[in-house]
């Protein structure tokens, strides 16, 4: 199994719930190393650029509004099999359907306000890490 890096974002809903520390603790307990991290309030064009693959989806405008509604915490995490393992730890997109004990089940509300984002492939991890942390190698 190879060491991978992946991008996660603790989203504005989770930041608003004071859940940043608890979510980071979950990442660390699961064996992820924090390679980079900062708090940032996304501007509209930054959120649109990050989610450009969803620009034709009906939820795009609401998604951008949500992601710009308050500060978020983008982070680069590292671990063996990081991409798949992080997605298992956070649970499926819809917080209402996420498995018991997952981060989205514990801290998210619905399909949009789902507490965290995580890269879903090696290719997207490369784009997403570079989008927020151009100095970090993937
Ligand atoms: P994320 O994993 O960051 O990827 C795209 C985001 O769009 C998703 O989490 C949700 O926050 C948001 N979203 C809102 N509605 C939907 C939907 N119907 N399907 C998928 N994602 C949605």
PDB file of C-alpha atoms and ligand atoms in Angstrom:
ATOM      1  CA  UNK A   1       0.000   0.000   0.000  1.00  0.00           C
ATOM      2  CA  UNK A   2       1.414   3.384  -0.933  1.00  0.00           C
ATOM      3  CA  UNK A   3       1.505   6.584   1.099  1.00  0.00           C
ATOM      4  CA  UNK A   4      -0.951   9.094  -0.345  1.00  0.00           C
ATOM      5  CA  UNK A   5      -1.855  12.716   0.242  1.00  0.00           C
ATOM      6  CA  UNK A   6      -5.425  13.951   0.032  1.00  0.00           C
ATOM      7  CA  UNK A   7      -7.295  17.209   0.510  1.00  0.00           C
ATOM      8  CA  UNK A   8      -9.998  17.658   3.090  1.00  0.00           C
ATOM      9  CA  UNK A   9     -11.997  20.766   3.933  1.00  0.00           C
ATOM     10  CA  UNK A  10     -13.746  21.248   7.249  1.00  0.00           C
ATOM     11  CA  UNK A  11     -16.737  23.143   5.882  1.00  0.00           C
ATOM     12  CA  UNK A  12     -18.439  26.304   7.241  1.00  0.00           C
ATOM     13  CA  UNK A  13     -21.247  24.336   8.961  1.00  0.00           C
ATOM     14  CA  UNK A  14     -18.759  22.328  11.053  1.00  0.00           C
ATOM     15  CA  UNK A  15     -16.654  25.415  11.808  1.00  0.00           C
ATOM     16  CA  UNK A  16     -19.874  27.144  12.941  1.00  0.00           C
ATOM     17  CA  UNK A  17     -20.594  24.239  15.308  1.00  0.00           C
ATOM     18  CA  UNK A  18     -17.157  24.558  16.960  1.00  0.00           C
ATOM     19  CA  UNK A  19     -16.344  21.070  15.699  1.00  0.00           C
ATOM     20  CA  UNK A  20     -12.957  21.821  14.124  1.00  0.00           C
ATOM     21  CA  UNK A  21     -10.915  20.400  17.000  1.00  0.00           C
ATOM     22  CA  UNK A  22     -12.988  17.259  17.312  1.00  0.00           C
ATOM     23  CA  UNK A  23     -12.840  16.556  13.572  1.00  0.00           C
ATOM     24  CA  UNK A  24      -9.061  17.068  13.470  1.00  0.00           C
ATOM     25  CA  UNK A  25      -8.777  14.730  16.452  1.00  0.00           C
ATOM     26  CA  UNK A  26     -10.696  12.067  14.503  1.00  0.00           C
ATOM     27  CA  UNK A  27      -8.268  12.461  11.585  1.00  0.00           C
ATOM     28  CA  UNK A  28      -5.278  12.055  13.887  1.00  0.00           C
ATOM     29  CA  UNK A  29      -6.762   9.105  15.785  1.00  0.00           C
ATOM     30  CA  UNK A  30      -7.282   7.379  12.431  1.00  0.00           C
ATOM     31  CA  UNK A  31      -3.576   7.741  11.645  1.00  0.00           C
ATOM     32  CA  UNK A  32      -3.582  10.725   9.288  1.00  0.00           C
ATOM     33  CA  UNK A  33      -0.631  13.128   9.449  1.00  0.00           C
ATOM     34  CA  UNK A  34      -1.436  16.797   8.932  1.00  0.00           C
ATOM     35  CA  UNK A  35       0.818  18.086   6.154  1.00  0.00           C
ATOM     36  CA  UNK A  36      -0.765  21.538   5.724  1.00  0.00           C
ATOM     37  CA  UNK A  37      -3.701  23.430   7.182  1.00  0.00           C
ATOM     38  CA  UNK A  38      -5.175  26.930   7.420  1.00  0.00           C
ATOM     39  CA  UNK A  39      -8.446  28.721   8.028  1.00  0.00           C
ATOM     40  CA  UNK A  40      -9.853  30.622   5.060  1.00  0.00           C
ATOM     41  CA  UNK A  41     -13.091  32.330   4.084  1.00  0.00           C
ATOM     42  CA  UNK A  42     -13.549  31.438   0.428  1.00  0.00           C
ATOM     43  CA  UNK A  43     -14.469  34.122  -2.067  1.00  0.00           C
ATOM     44  CA  UNK A  44     -17.138  33.229  -4.632  1.00  0.00           C
ATOM     45  CA  UNK A  45     -14.670  32.662  -7.493  1.00  0.00           C
ATOM     46  CA  UNK A  46     -12.451  30.420  -5.305  1.00  0.00           C
ATOM     47  CA  UNK A  47     -15.409  28.220  -4.331  1.00  0.00           C
ATOM     48  CA  UNK A  48     -16.627  28.098  -7.947  1.00  0.00           C
ATOM     49  CA  UNK A  49     -13.165  27.123  -9.177  1.00  0.00           C
ATOM     50  CA  UNK A  50     -12.767  24.397  -6.593  1.00  0.00           C
ATOM     51  CA  UNK A  51     -16.131  22.838  -7.439  1.00  0.00           C
ATOM     52  CA  UNK A  52     -15.958  23.497 -11.207  1.00  0.00           C
ATOM     53  CA  UNK A  53     -16.820  19.838 -11.964  1.00  0.00           C
ATOM     54  CA  UNK A  54     -20.246  20.492 -10.433  1.00  0.00           C
ATOM     55  CA  UNK A  55     -20.909  23.759 -12.312  1.00  0.00           C
ATOM     56  CA  UNK A  56     -23.700  22.227 -14.402  1.00  0.00           C
ATOM     57  CA  UNK A  57     -25.455  20.629 -11.404  1.00  0.00           C
ATOM     58  CA  UNK A  58     -28.711  22.060 -10.017  1.00  0.00           C
ATOM     59  CA  UNK A  59     -27.149  22.412  -6.545  1.00  0.00           C
ATOM     60  CA  UNK A  60     -24.110  24.413  -7.730  1.00  0.00           C
ATOM     61  CA  UNK A  61     -25.272  27.930  -6.759  1.00  0.00           C
ATOM     62  CA  UNK A  62     -26.408  26.783  -3.316  1.00  0.00           C
ATOM     63  CA  UNK A  63     -23.153  24.900  -2.838  1.00  0.00           C
ATOM     64  CA  UNK A  64     -21.112  28.017  -3.617  1.00  0.00           C
ATOM     65  CA  UNK A  65     -23.305  30.094  -1.302  1.00  0.00           C
ATOM     66  CA  UNK A  66     -22.811  27.548   1.484  1.00  0.00           C
ATOM     67  CA  UNK A  67     -19.053  27.277   1.008  1.00  0.00           C
ATOM     68  CA  UNK A  68     -18.658  31.078   1.116  1.00  0.00           C
ATOM     69  CA  UNK A  69     -20.984  31.542   4.111  1.00  0.00           C
ATOM     70  CA  UNK A  70     -18.193  31.418   6.702  1.00  0.00           C
ATOM     71  CA  UNK A  71     -14.621  30.291   7.242  1.00  0.00           C
ATOM     72  CA  UNK A  72     -13.538  26.775   6.333  1.00  0.00           C
ATOM     73  CA  UNK A  73     -10.373  24.781   7.091  1.00  0.00           C
ATOM     74  CA  UNK A  74      -8.658  23.214   4.076  1.00  0.00           C
ATOM     75  CA  UNK A  75      -6.043  20.615   5.044  1.00  0.00           C
ATOM     76  CA  UNK A  76      -3.675  18.172   3.370  1.00  0.00           C
ATOM     77  CA  UNK A  77      -3.618  14.771   5.088  1.00  0.00           C
ATOM     78  CA  UNK A  78      -1.150  11.937   4.566  1.00  0.00           C
ATOM     79  CA  UNK A  79      -1.364   8.229   5.264  1.00  0.00           C
ATOM     80  CA  UNK A  80      -1.202   4.871   3.536  1.00  0.00           C
ATOM     81  CA  UNK A  81      -4.283   4.599   1.302  1.00  0.00           C
ATOM     82  CA  UNK A  82      -5.315   8.092   2.461  1.00  0.00           C
ATOM     83  CA  UNK A  83      -7.896   8.820  -0.254  1.00  0.00           C
ATOM     84  CA  UNK A  84     -10.058   5.748   0.298  1.00  0.00           C
ATOM     85  CA  UNK A  85      -9.543   5.635   4.084  1.00  0.00           C
ATOM     86  CA  UNK A  86     -10.545   9.270   4.548  1.00  0.00           C
ATOM     87  CA  UNK A  87     -13.728   8.770   2.533  1.00  0.00           C
ATOM     88  CA  UNK A  88     -14.610   5.795   4.737  1.00  0.00           C
ATOM     89  CA  UNK A  89     -13.963   7.857   7.870  1.00  0.00           C
ATOM     90  CA  UNK A  90     -16.203  10.728   6.740  1.00  0.00           C
ATOM     91  CA  UNK A  91     -19.076   8.650   5.307  1.00  0.00           C
ATOM     92  CA  UNK A  92     -21.264   9.151   2.226  1.00  0.00           C
ATOM     93  CA  UNK A  93     -22.179  12.616   0.884  1.00  0.00           C
ATOM     94  CA  UNK A  94     -25.652  12.743   2.420  1.00  0.00           C
ATOM     95  CA  UNK A  95     -25.135  13.156   6.174  1.00  0.00           C
ATOM     96  CA  UNK A  96     -28.574  11.624   6.788  1.00  0.00           C
ATOM     97  CA  UNK A  97     -27.437   8.404   5.082  1.00  0.00           C
ATOM     98  CA  UNK A  98     -23.901   8.318   6.464  1.00  0.00           C
ATOM     99  CA  UNK A  99     -22.997   5.275   8.579  1.00  0.00           C
ATOM    100  CA  UNK A 100     -23.076   5.491  12.357  1.00  0.00           C
ATOM    101  CA  UNK A 101     -19.913   6.980  13.807  1.00  0.00           C
ATOM    102  CA  UNK A 102     -18.747   8.660  10.603  1.00  0.00           C
ATOM    103  CA  UNK A 103     -17.804  12.341  10.672  1.00  0.00           C
ATOM    104  CA  UNK A 104     -20.678  13.333   8.392  1.00  0.00           C
ATOM    105  CA  UNK A 105     -23.184  11.404  10.484  1.00  0.00           C
ATOM    106  CA  UNK A 106     -21.893  13.019  13.675  1.00  0.00           C
ATOM    107  CA  UNK A 107     -21.353  16.599  12.466  1.00  0.00           C
ATOM    108  CA  UNK A 108     -23.273  17.063   9.190  1.00  0.00           C
ATOM    109  CA  UNK A 109     -26.939  17.911   8.674  1.00  0.00           C
ATOM    110  CA  UNK A 110     -27.950  16.886   5.145  1.00  0.00           C
ATOM    111  CA  UNK A 111     -26.609  16.356   1.618  1.00  0.00           C
ATOM    112  CA  UNK A 112     -25.285  19.914   1.339  1.00  0.00           C
ATOM    113  CA  UNK A 113     -24.240  20.793   4.885  1.00  0.00           C
ATOM    114  CA  UNK A 114     -22.138  17.680   5.295  1.00  0.00           C
ATOM    115  CA  UNK A 115     -19.327  18.980   7.535  1.00  0.00           C
ATOM    116  CA  UNK A 116     -16.340  17.912   5.419  1.00  0.00           C
ATOM    117  CA  UNK A 117     -15.091  17.434   1.881  1.00  0.00           C
ATOM    118  CA  UNK A 118     -12.548  14.785   0.852  1.00  0.00           C
ATOM    119  CA  UNK A 119     -10.873  14.145  -2.520  1.00  0.00           C
ATOM    120  CA  UNK A 120     -12.373  11.145  -4.317  1.00  0.00           C
ATOM    121  CA  UNK A 121      -9.497  10.036  -6.581  1.00  0.00           C
ATOM    122  CA  UNK A 122      -5.734  10.350  -7.051  1.00  0.00           C
ATOM    123  CA  UNK A 123      -6.320  12.730  -9.955  1.00  0.00           C
ATOM    124  CA  UNK A 124      -8.697  14.954  -7.980  1.00  0.00           C
ATOM    125  CA  UNK A 125      -6.446  14.883  -4.898  1.00  0.00           C
ATOM    126  CA  UNK A 126      -3.641  16.282  -7.052  1.00  0.00           C
ATOM    127  CA  UNK A 127      -5.863  19.076  -8.391  1.00  0.00           C
ATOM    128  CA  UNK A 128      -7.413  19.866  -5.007  1.00  0.00           C
ATOM    129  CA  UNK A 129      -4.178  19.877  -2.965  1.00  0.00           C
ATOM    130  CA  UNK A 130      -2.592  22.108  -5.590  1.00  0.00           C
ATOM    131  CA  UNK A 131      -5.657  24.393  -5.589  1.00  0.00           C
ATOM    132  CA  UNK A 132      -5.251  25.239  -1.906  1.00  0.00           C
ATOM    133  CA  UNK A 133      -1.581  24.447  -1.276  1.00  0.00           C
ATOM    134  CA  UNK A 134       0.452  24.930  -4.474  1.00  0.00           C
ATOM    135  CA  UNK A 135       3.722  24.404  -2.579  1.00  0.00           C
ATOM    136  CA  UNK A 136       2.785  20.925  -1.369  1.00  0.00           C
ATOM    137  CA  UNK A 137       3.807  17.956  -3.528  1.00  0.00           C
ATOM    138  CA  UNK A 138       1.262  15.165  -4.050  1.00  0.00           C
TER     139      UNK A 138
HETATM  140  P1  LIG B   1     -18.605  17.368  -1.421  1.00  0.00           P
HETATM  141  O1  LIG B   1     -18.139  16.000  -1.108  1.00  0.00           O
HETATM  142  O2  LIG B   1     -17.770  18.506  -0.971  1.00  0.00           O
HETATM  143  O3  LIG B   1     -18.813  17.484  -3.005  1.00  0.00           O
HETATM  144  C1  LIG B   1     -19.781  18.302  -3.617  1.00  0.00           C
HETATM  145  C2  LIG B   1     -20.686  18.965  -2.646  1.00  0.00           C
HETATM  146  O4  LIG B   1     -21.903  19.482  -3.157  1.00  0.00           O
HETATM  147  C3  LIG B   1     -21.146  17.939  -1.599  1.00  0.00           C
HETATM  148  O5  LIG B   1     -20.074  17.556  -0.788  1.00  0.00           O
HETATM  149  C4  LIG B   1     -22.271  18.701  -0.922  1.00  0.00           C
HETATM  150  O6  LIG B   1     -21.791  19.653   0.029  1.00  0.00           O
HETATM  151  C5  LIG B   1     -22.872  19.486  -2.102  1.00  0.00           C
HETATM  152  N1  LIG B   1     -24.159  18.941  -2.571  1.00  0.00           N
HETATM  153  C6  LIG B   1     -25.347  19.552  -2.450  1.00  0.00           C
HETATM  154  N2  LIG B   1     -26.324  18.849  -3.007  1.00  0.00           N
HETATM  155  C7  LIG B   1     -25.760  17.739  -3.518  1.00  0.00           C
HETATM  156  C8  LIG B   1     -26.277  16.624  -4.224  1.00  0.00           C
HETATM  157  N3  LIG B   1     -27.561  16.496  -4.535  1.00  0.00           N
HETATM  158  N4  LIG B   1     -25.399  15.661  -4.571  1.00  0.00           N
HETATM  159  C9  LIG B   1     -24.077  15.770  -4.265  1.00  0.00           C
HETATM  160  N5  LIG B   1     -23.535  16.835  -3.607  1.00  0.00           N
HETATM  161  C10 LIG B   1     -24.368  17.804  -3.228  1.00  0.00           C
END
